[in-house]
Coordinates of C-alpha atoms in Angstrom, one line a residue:
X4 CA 125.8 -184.5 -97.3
X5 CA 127.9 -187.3 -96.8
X6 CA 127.2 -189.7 -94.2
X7 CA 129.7 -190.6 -91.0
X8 CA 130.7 -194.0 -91.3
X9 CA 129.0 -195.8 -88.3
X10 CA 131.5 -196.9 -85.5
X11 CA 128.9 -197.7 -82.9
X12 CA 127.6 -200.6 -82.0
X13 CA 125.8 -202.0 -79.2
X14 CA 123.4 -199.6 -77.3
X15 CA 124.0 -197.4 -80.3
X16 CA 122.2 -199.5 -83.2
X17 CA 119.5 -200.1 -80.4
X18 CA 118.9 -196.7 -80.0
X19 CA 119.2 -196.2 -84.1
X20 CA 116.5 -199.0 -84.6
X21 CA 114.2 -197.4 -81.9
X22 CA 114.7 -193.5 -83.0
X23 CA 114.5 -194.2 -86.5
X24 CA 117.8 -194.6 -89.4
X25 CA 120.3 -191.8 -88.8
X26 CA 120.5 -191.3 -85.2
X27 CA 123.4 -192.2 -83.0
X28 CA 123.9 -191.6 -79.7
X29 CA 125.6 -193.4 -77.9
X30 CA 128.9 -193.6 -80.1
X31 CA 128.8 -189.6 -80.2
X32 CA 131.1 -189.4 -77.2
X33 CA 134.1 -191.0 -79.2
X34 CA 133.7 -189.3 -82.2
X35 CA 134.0 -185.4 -80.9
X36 CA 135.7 -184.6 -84.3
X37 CA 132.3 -185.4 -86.3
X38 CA 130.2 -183.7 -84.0
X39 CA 132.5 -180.4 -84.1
X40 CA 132.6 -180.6 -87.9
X41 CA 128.8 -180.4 -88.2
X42 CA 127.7 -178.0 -85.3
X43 CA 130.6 -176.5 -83.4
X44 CA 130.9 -176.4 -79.9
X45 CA 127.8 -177.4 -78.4
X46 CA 126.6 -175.8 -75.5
X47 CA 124.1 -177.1 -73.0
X48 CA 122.0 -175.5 -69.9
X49 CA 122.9 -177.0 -67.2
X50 CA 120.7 -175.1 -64.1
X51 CA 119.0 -178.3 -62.1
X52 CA 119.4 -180.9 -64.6
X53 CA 118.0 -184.4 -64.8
X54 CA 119.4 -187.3 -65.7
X55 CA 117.5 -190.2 -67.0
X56 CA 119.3 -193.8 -67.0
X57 CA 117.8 -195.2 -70.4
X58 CA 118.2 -198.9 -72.0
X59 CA 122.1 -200.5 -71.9
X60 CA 123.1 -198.2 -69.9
X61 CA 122.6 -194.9 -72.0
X62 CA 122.7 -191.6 -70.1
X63 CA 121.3 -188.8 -71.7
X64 CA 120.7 -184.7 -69.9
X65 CA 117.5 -183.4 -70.6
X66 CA 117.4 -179.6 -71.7
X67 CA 116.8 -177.7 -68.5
X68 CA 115.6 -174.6 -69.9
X69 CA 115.1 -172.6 -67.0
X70 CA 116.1 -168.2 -67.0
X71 CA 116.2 -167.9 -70.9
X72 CA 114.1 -170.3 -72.6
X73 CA 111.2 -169.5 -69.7
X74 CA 111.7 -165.9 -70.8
X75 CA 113.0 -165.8 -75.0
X76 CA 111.0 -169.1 -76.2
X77 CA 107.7 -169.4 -74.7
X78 CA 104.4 -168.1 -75.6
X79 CA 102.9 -167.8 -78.4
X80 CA 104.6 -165.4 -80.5
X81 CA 101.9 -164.2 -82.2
X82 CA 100.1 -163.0 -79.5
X83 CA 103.0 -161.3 -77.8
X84 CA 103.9 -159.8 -81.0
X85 CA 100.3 -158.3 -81.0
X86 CA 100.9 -157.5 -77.4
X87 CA 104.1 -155.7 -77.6
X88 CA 102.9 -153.6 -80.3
X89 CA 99.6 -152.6 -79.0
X90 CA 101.9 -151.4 -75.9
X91 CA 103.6 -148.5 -77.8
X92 CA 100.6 -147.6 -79.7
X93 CA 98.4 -144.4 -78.1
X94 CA 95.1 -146.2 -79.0
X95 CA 94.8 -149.3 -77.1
X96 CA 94.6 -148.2 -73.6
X97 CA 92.5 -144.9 -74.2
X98 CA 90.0 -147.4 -76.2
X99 CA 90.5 -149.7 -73.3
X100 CA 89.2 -146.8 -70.8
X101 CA 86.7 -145.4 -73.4
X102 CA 84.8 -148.5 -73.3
X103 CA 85.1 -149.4 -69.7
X104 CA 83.6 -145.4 -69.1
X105 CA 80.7 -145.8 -71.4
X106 CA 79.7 -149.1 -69.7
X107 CA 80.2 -147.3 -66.5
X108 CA 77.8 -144.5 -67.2
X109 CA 74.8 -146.8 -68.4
X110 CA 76.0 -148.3 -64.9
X111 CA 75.2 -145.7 -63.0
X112 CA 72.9 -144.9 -64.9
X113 CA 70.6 -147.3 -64.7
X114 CA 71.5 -147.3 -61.2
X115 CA 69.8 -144.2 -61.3
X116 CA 66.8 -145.3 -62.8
X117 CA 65.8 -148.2 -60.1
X118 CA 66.3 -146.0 -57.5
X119 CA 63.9 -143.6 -58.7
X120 CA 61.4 -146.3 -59.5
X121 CA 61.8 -147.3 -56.1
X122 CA 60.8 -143.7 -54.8
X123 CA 64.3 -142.7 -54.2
X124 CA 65.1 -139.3 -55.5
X125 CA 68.3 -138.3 -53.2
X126 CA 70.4 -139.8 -51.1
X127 CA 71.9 -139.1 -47.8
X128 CA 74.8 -137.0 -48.7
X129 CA 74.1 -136.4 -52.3
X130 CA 71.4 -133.5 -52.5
X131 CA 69.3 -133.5 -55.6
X132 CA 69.8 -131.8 -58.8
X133 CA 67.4 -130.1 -61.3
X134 CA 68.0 -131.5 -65.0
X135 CA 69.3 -127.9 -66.3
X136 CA 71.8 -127.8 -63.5
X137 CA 72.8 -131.2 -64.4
X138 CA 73.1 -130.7 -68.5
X139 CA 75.3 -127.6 -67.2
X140 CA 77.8 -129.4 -65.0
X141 CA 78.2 -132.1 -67.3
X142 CA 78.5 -129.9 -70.2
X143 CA 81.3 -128.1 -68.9
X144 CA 83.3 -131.5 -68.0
X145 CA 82.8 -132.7 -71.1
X146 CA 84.1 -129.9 -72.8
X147 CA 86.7 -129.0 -70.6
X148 CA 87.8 -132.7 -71.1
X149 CA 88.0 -132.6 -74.3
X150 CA 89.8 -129.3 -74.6
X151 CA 92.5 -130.6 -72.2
X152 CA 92.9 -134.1 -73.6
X153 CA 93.8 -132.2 -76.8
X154 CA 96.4 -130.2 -75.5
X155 CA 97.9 -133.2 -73.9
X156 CA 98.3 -134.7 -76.9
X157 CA 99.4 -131.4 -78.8
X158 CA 102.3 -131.3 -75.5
X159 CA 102.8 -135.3 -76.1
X160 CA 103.4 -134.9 -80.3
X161 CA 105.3 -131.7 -79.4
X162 CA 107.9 -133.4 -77.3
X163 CA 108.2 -136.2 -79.7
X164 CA 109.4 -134.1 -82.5
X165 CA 111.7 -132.7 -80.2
X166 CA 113.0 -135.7 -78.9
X167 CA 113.5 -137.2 -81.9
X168 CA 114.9 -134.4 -83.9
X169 CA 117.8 -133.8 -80.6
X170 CA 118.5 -137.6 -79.5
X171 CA 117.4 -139.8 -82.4
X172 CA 114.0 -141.1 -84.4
X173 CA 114.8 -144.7 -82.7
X174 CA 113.8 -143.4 -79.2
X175 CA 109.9 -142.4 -80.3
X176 CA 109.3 -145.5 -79.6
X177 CA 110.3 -144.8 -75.7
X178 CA 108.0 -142.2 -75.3
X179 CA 104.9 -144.2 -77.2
X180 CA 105.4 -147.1 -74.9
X181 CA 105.4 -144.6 -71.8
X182 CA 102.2 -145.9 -69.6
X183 CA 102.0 -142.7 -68.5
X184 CA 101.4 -140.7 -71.3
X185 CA 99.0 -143.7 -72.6
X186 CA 97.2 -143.3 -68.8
X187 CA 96.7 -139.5 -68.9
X188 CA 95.0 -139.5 -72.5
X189 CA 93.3 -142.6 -71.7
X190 CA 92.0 -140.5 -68.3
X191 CA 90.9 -137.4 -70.1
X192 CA 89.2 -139.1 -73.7
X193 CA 87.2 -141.4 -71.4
X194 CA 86.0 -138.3 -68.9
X195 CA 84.5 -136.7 -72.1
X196 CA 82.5 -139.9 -72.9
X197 CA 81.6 -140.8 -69.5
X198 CA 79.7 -137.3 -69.2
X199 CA 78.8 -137.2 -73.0
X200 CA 77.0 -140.6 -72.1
X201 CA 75.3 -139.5 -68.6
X202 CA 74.0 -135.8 -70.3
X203 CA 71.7 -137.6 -73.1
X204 CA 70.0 -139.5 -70.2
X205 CA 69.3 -136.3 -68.7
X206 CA 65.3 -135.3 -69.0
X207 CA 62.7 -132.6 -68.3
X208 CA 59.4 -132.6 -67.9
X209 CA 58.7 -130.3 -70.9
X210 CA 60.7 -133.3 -73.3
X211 CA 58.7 -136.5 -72.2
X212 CA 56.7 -135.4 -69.2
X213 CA 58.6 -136.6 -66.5
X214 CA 61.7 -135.6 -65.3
X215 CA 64.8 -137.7 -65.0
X216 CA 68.5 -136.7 -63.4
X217 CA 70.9 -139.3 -62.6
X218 CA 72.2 -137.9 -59.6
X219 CA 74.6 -140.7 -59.3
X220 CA 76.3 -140.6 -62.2
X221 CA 76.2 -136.7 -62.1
X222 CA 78.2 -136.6 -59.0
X223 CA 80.3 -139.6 -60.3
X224 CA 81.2 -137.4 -63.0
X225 CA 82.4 -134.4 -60.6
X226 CA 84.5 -136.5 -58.7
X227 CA 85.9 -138.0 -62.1
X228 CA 86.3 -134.0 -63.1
X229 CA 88.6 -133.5 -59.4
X230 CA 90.6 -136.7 -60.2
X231 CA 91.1 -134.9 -63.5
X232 CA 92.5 -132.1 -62.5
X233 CA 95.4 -134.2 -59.9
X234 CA 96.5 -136.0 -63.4
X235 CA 96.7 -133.2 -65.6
X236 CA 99.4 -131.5 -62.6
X237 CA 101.3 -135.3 -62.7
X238 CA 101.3 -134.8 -66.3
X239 CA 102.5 -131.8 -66.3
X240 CA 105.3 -133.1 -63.7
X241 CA 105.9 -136.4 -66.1
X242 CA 106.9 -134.5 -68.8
X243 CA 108.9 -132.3 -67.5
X244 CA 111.2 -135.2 -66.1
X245 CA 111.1 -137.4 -69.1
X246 CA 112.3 -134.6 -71.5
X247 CA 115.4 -134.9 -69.3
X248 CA 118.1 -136.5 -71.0
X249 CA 119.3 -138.3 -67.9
X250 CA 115.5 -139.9 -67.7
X251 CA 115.5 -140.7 -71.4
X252 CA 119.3 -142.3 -70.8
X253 CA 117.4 -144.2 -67.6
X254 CA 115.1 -145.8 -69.7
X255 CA 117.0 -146.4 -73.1
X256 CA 119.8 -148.1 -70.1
X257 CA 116.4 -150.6 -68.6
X258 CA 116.1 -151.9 -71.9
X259 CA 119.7 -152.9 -72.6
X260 CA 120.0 -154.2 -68.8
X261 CA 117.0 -156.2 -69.9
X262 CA 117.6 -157.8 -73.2
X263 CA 121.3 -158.7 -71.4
X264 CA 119.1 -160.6 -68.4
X265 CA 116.8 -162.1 -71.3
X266 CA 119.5 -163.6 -73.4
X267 CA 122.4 -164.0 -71.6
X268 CA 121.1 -165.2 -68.1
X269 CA 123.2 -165.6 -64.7
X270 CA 121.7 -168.7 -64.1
X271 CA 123.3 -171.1 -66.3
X272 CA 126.4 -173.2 -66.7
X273 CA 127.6 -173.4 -70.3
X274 CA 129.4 -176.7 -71.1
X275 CA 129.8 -179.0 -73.5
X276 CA 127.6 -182.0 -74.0
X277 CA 127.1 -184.8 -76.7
X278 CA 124.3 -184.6 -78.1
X279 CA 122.3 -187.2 -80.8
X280 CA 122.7 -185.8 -84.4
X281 CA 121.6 -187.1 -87.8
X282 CA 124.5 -189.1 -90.0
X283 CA 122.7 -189.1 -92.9
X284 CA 120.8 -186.0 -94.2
X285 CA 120.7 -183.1 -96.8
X286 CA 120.9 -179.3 -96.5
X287 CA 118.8 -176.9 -97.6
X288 CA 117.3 -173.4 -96.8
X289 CA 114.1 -171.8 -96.2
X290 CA 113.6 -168.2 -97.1
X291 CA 111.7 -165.3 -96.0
X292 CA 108.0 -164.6 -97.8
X293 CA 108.3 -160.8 -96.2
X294 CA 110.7 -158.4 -96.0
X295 CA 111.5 -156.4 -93.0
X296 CA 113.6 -156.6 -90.0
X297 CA 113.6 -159.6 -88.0
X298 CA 112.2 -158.7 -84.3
X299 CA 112.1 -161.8 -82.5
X300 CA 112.7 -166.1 -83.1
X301 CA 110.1 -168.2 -81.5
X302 CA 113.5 -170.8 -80.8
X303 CA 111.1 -173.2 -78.7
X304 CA 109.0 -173.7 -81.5
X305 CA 111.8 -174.5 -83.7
X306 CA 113.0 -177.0 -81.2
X307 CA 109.7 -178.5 -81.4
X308 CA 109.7 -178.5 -85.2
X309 CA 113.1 -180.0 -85.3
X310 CA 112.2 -182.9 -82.4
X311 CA 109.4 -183.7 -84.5
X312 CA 110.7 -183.9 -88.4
X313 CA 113.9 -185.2 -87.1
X314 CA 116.4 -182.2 -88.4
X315 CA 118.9 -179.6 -87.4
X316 CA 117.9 -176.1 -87.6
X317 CA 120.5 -173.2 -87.6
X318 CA 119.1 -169.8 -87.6
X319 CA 121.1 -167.4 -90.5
X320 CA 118.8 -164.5 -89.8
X321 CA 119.1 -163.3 -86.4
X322 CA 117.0 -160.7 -84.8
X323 CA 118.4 -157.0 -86.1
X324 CA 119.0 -158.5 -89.4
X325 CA 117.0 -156.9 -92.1
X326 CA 115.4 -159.4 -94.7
X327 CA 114.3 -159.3 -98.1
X328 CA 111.1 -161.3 -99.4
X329 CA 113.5 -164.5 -101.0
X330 CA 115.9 -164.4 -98.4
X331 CA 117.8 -167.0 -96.1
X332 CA 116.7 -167.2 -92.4
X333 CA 117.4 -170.8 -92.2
X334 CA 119.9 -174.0 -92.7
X335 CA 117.9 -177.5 -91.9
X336 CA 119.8 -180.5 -92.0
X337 CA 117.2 -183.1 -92.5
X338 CA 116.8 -186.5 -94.1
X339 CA 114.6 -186.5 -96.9
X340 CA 111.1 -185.9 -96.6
X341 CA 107.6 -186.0 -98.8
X342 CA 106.7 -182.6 -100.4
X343 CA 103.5 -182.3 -97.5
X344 CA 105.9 -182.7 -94.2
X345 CA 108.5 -180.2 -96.2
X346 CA 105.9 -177.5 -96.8
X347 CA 104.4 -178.0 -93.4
X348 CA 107.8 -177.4 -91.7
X349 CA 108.3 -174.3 -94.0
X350 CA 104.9 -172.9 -93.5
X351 CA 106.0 -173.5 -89.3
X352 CA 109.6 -172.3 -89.5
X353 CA 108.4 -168.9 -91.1
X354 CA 105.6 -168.6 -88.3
X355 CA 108.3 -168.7 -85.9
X356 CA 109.8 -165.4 -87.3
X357 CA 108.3 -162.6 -86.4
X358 CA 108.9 -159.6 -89.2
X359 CA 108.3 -155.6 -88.8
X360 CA 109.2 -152.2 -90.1
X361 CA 111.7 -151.1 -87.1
X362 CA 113.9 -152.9 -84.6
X363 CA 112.9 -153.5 -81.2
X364 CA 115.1 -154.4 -78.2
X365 CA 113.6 -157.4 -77.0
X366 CA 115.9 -159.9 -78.6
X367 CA 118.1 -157.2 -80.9
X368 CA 120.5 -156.6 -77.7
X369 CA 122.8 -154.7 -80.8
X370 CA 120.1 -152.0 -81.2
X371 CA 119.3 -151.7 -77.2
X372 CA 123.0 -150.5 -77.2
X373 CA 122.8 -148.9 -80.0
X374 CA 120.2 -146.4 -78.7
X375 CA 122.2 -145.4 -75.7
X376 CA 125.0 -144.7 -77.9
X377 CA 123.1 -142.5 -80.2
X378 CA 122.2 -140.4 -77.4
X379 CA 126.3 -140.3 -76.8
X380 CA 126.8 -139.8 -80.5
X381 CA 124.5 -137.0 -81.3
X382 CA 125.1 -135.0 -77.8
X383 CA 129.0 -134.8 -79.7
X384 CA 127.4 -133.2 -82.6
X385 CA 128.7 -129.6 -83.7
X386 CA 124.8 -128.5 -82.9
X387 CA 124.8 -130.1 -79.6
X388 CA 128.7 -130.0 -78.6
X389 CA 127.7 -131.9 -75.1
X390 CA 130.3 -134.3 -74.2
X391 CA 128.7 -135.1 -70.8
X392 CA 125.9 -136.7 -72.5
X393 CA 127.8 -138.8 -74.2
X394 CA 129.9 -139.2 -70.8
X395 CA 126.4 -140.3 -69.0
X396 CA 126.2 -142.7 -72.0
X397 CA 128.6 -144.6 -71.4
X398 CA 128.7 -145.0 -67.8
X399 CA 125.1 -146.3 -68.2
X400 CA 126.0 -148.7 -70.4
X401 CA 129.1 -149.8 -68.2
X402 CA 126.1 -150.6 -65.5
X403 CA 124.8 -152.9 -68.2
X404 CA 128.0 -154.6 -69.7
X405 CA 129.6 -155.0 -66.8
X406 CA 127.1 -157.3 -65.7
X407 CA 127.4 -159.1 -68.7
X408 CA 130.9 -159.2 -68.8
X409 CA 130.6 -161.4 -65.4
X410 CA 128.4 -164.3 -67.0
X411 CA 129.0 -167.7 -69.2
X412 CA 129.3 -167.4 -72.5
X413 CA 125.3 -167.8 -73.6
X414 CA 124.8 -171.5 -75.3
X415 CA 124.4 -171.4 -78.9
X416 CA 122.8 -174.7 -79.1
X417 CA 119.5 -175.8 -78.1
X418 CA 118.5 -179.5 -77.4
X419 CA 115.4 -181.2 -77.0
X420 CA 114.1 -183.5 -74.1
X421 CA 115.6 -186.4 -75.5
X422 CA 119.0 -184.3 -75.5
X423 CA 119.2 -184.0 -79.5
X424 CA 120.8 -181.1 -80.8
X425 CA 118.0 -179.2 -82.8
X426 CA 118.8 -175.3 -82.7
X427 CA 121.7 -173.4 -83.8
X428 CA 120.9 -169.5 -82.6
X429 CA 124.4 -167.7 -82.2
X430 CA 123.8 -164.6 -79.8
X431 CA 126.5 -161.0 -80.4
X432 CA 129.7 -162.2 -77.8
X433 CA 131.0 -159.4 -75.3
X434 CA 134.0 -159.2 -77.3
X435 CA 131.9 -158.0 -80.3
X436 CA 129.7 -155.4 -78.3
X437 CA 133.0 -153.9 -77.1
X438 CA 134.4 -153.6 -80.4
X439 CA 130.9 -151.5 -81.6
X440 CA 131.3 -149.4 -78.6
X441 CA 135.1 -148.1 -78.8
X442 CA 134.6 -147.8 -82.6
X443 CA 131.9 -145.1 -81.9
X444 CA 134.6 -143.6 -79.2
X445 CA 137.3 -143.2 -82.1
X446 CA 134.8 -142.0 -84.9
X447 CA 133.0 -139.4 -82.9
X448 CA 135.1 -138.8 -79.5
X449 CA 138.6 -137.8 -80.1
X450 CA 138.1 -134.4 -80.1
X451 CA 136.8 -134.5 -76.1
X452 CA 139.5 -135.5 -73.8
X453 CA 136.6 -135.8 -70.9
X454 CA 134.7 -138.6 -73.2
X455 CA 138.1 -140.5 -73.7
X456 CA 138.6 -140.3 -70.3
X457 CA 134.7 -141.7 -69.7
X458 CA 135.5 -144.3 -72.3
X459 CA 138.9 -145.4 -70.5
X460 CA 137.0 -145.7 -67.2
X461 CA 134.7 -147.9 -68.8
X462 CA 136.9 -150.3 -70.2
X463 CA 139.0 -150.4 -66.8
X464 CA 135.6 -151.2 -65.1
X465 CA 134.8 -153.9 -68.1
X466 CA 138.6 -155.4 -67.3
X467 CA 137.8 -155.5 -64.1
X468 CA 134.3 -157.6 -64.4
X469 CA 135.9 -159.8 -67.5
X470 CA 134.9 -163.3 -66.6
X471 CA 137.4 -164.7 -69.8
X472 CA 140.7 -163.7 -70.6
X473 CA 139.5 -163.5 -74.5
X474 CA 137.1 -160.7 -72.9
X475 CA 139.6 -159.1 -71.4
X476 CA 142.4 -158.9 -74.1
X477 CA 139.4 -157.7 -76.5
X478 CA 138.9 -154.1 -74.0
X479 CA 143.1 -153.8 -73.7
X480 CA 142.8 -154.3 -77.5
X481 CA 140.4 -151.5 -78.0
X482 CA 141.9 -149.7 -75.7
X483 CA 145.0 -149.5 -77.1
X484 CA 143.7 -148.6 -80.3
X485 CA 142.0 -145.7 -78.3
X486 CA 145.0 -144.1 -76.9
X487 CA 146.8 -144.6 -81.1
X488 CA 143.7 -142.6 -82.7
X489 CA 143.5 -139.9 -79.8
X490 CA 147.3 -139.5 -80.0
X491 CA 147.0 -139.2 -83.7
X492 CA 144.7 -136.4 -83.6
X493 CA 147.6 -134.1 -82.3
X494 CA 146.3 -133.3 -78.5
X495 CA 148.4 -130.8 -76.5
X496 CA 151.0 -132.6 -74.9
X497 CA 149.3 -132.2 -70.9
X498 CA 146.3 -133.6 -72.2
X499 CA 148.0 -136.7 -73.9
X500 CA 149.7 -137.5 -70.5
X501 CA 146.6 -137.2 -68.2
X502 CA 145.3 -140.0 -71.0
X503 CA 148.3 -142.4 -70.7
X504 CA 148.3 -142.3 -66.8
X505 CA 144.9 -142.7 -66.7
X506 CA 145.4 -146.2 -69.0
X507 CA 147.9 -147.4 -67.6
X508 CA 145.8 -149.6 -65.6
X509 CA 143.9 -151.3 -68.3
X510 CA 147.2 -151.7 -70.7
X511 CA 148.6 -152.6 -67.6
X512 CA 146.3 -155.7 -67.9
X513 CA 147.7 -156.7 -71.3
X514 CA 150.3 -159.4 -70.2
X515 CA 147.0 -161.3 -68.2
X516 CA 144.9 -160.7 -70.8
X517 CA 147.5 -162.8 -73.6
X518 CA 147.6 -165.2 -71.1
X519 CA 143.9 -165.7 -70.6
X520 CA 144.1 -165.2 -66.8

């Protein structure tokens, strides 16, 4: 890459001689032509900034990173990678309570045991139990336990193959990551080990010549047995309600209100900034060592990396892209650099990726709208043929957008505390989401008047909440192109009229929307 002729002087070749060859920042301001050329608009947070007066004068805006970067760059992503996955796995919390049972019943009993060394054998409102009377009770828990925690899972895998069969494979996930599925098999597995444990401590006189019963743990175990039976009825209760499709549309809706809080927060001002970049580096690419689908970007780590080796890093591989092991996921503009710092910043730009099977929602905000319209698509299936599913659908997702249709545009660039530019991450606009929402309309929709109607009521509503007049003309766009494809699939002429009067108010818009008021 070509260098920018240097037209600073003063406080800029200060700073240049105290940050190193390359850097100018005070000069930046006047030349807004370079800076577009290399980056594009540049975007900066601007909730409670600081300013810091530096040498001659210079005044630079530290990167307030409060709402997103709090929430989408810290932590280790590692860890919460690990986290987030041993949340929609059926193993982790059952081996959670498993262990925590077992330790509970050499607890008690050992509990047990000092009492009776101290000449205890009952207490006041716990009478005492022979040692065949307790083998018996906690034989029958145990194996009742058992028996029921297997057909909570049988009703658990059953539902999921329906599930996924009527409303889509994506949504397995939902149901895996339910705590209270997770909670009732956890309950039940570690009632079976909690007695299995207290009945070998069990002893008569005829084994070992002296009789021991835990009468603590015994009872502990009958009470556990009553709890039992109050969470097999929830149970019960929970999956009837979460087969529903208007609880499965709740929840798919939480994670797309979510992901639209996590990346385009309400709590910043987007506006453009100068910002310190390099006038004399080299482009190159690092590339994937896995394949898979890219979950989540660790994007305060690669601010970190970029402060530190002095380069530019623009993300190519955003999260919902699928990879292949060779692949692009990032552009660094850098100065040239020995072989160990390049390796080092490879090895650390990769770790900052994190790469699976399946999309999540976390960060992918196309696929958290994507599941709420597969539960629209495939209720307008020819084995389904339920258009108020998909009518549900997309009032659920007008709660969401509409939200989002009321905030900034989300910055695309992120700076570090000395106010360099270092991250290029481009989020999907409103504009965009909108276009993959009607498109699904005119594919699968035309042939149900009351889901054109659901769809015109969404983009009035999205109209209505349109911060930009770009956003705006985008949802008088698509409708428009709505109203041409219903019209071209030949409705009856009554139905084709209750469709134009009830658009008129979002074509109405159209004049505003060219306009961009």
């Amino acid at each position: 890459m070509e260098s920018e002729p240097d037209t600073t002087d003063g406080p800029a070749r200060h700073e240049e001689a105290q940050h190193g060859p390359g850097y100018s920042w005070s000069g930046l301001a006047a030349r807004p032509r370079v800076l577009a050329r290399r980056f594009g608009p540049v975007v900066q947070w601007r909730s409670r900034p600081a300013l810091l007066a530096g040498r001659a004068g210079r005044t630079c805006r530290l990167a307030s990173v409060r709402g997103t970067s709090q929430q989408l760059h810290g932590g280790n992503r590692m860890i919460r990678t690990i986290l987030l996955r041993t949340r929609e796995s059926f193993w982790f919390l059952p081996a959670v309570f498993g262990i925590s049972a077992i330790a509970l019943a050499l607890g008690l009993v050992l509990l047990d045991r000092t009492l009776t060394d101290n000449g205890v054998t009952s207490a006041f409102f716990l009478d005492a139990l022979s040692a065949s009377g307790s083998r018996a009770i906690l034989s029958i828990i145990g194996a009742s336990m058992l028996t029921v925690a297997g057909t909570t899972f049988s009703i658990t895998i059953s539902v999921l193959a329906t599930t996924s069969s009527t409303y889509g494979p994506r949504l397995v996930r939902n149901f895996m990551a339910d705590r209270a599925n997770q909670f009732v098999l956890s309950v039940f597995t570690s009632t079976f080990l909690y007695a299995l444990v207290v009945l070998q401590s069990v002893h008569t006189r005829v084994e070992d010549n002296q009789s021991f019963v835990p009468i603590t743990a015994v009872y502990f175990a009958v009470l556990l047995a009553v709890l039992n039976v109050a969470v097999l009825v929830f149970f019960i209760h929970h999956i009837a309600d979460s087969v529903q499709i208007t609880t499965l549309q709740r929840g798919v809706k939480k994670d797309l209100t979510a992901t639209i809080n996590l990346l385009y927060p309400d709590d910043h001002d987007g506006v453009a900034q100068p910002a310190g970049v390099l006038s004399s580096a080299e482009s190159q690419v690092i590339t994937s060592v896995a394949g898979g689908y890219v979950q989540g970007i660790d994007l305060q780590k690669l601010v970190r990396l970029g402060s530190h080796h002095r380069c530019f890093i623009t993300v190519t591989a955003a999260p919902g892209t699928h990879v292949l092991a060779g692949e692009e996921i990032v552009e660094i503009i850098t100065s040239k650099a020995d072989d160990t710092s390049q390796k080092q910043l490879e090895r650390n730009v990769r770790a900052a990726f994190t790469l699976g099977s399946a999309r999540t929602p976390r960060q992918d905000i196309r696929f958290a709208l994507q599941q709420l319209l597969e539960i629209a698509v495939r209720g307008l299936a020819s084995g389904s043929n339920d258009p108020y599913t998909a009518v549900s659908a997309l009032d659920l997702a007008g709660e969401s957008l509409t939200s989002l249709f009321r905030r900034a545009v989300p910055p695309s660039h992120l700076v570090d505390g000395d106010g360099v530019t270092r991250v290029k991450c481009v989020w999907p606009t409103a504009e965009e989401l909108t276009g993959e929402i009607f498109a699904g309309i005119r594919i699968y929709g035309l042939e149900h008047p009351i889901v054109i109607h659901a769809a015109l009521r969404l983009a009035d509503r999205l109209c209505t909440a349109a911060s930009t007049g770009s956003r705006r003309s985008r949802v008088v766009s698509e409708t428009t192109r709505l109203i041409a494809a219903f019209e071209a699939s030949a409705p009856d002429p009554d139905t084709m009229e209750r469709v134009r009067a009830a658009s008129a108010a979002v074509l109405a818009l159209a004049p505003a929307a060219e306009t961009g008021t």
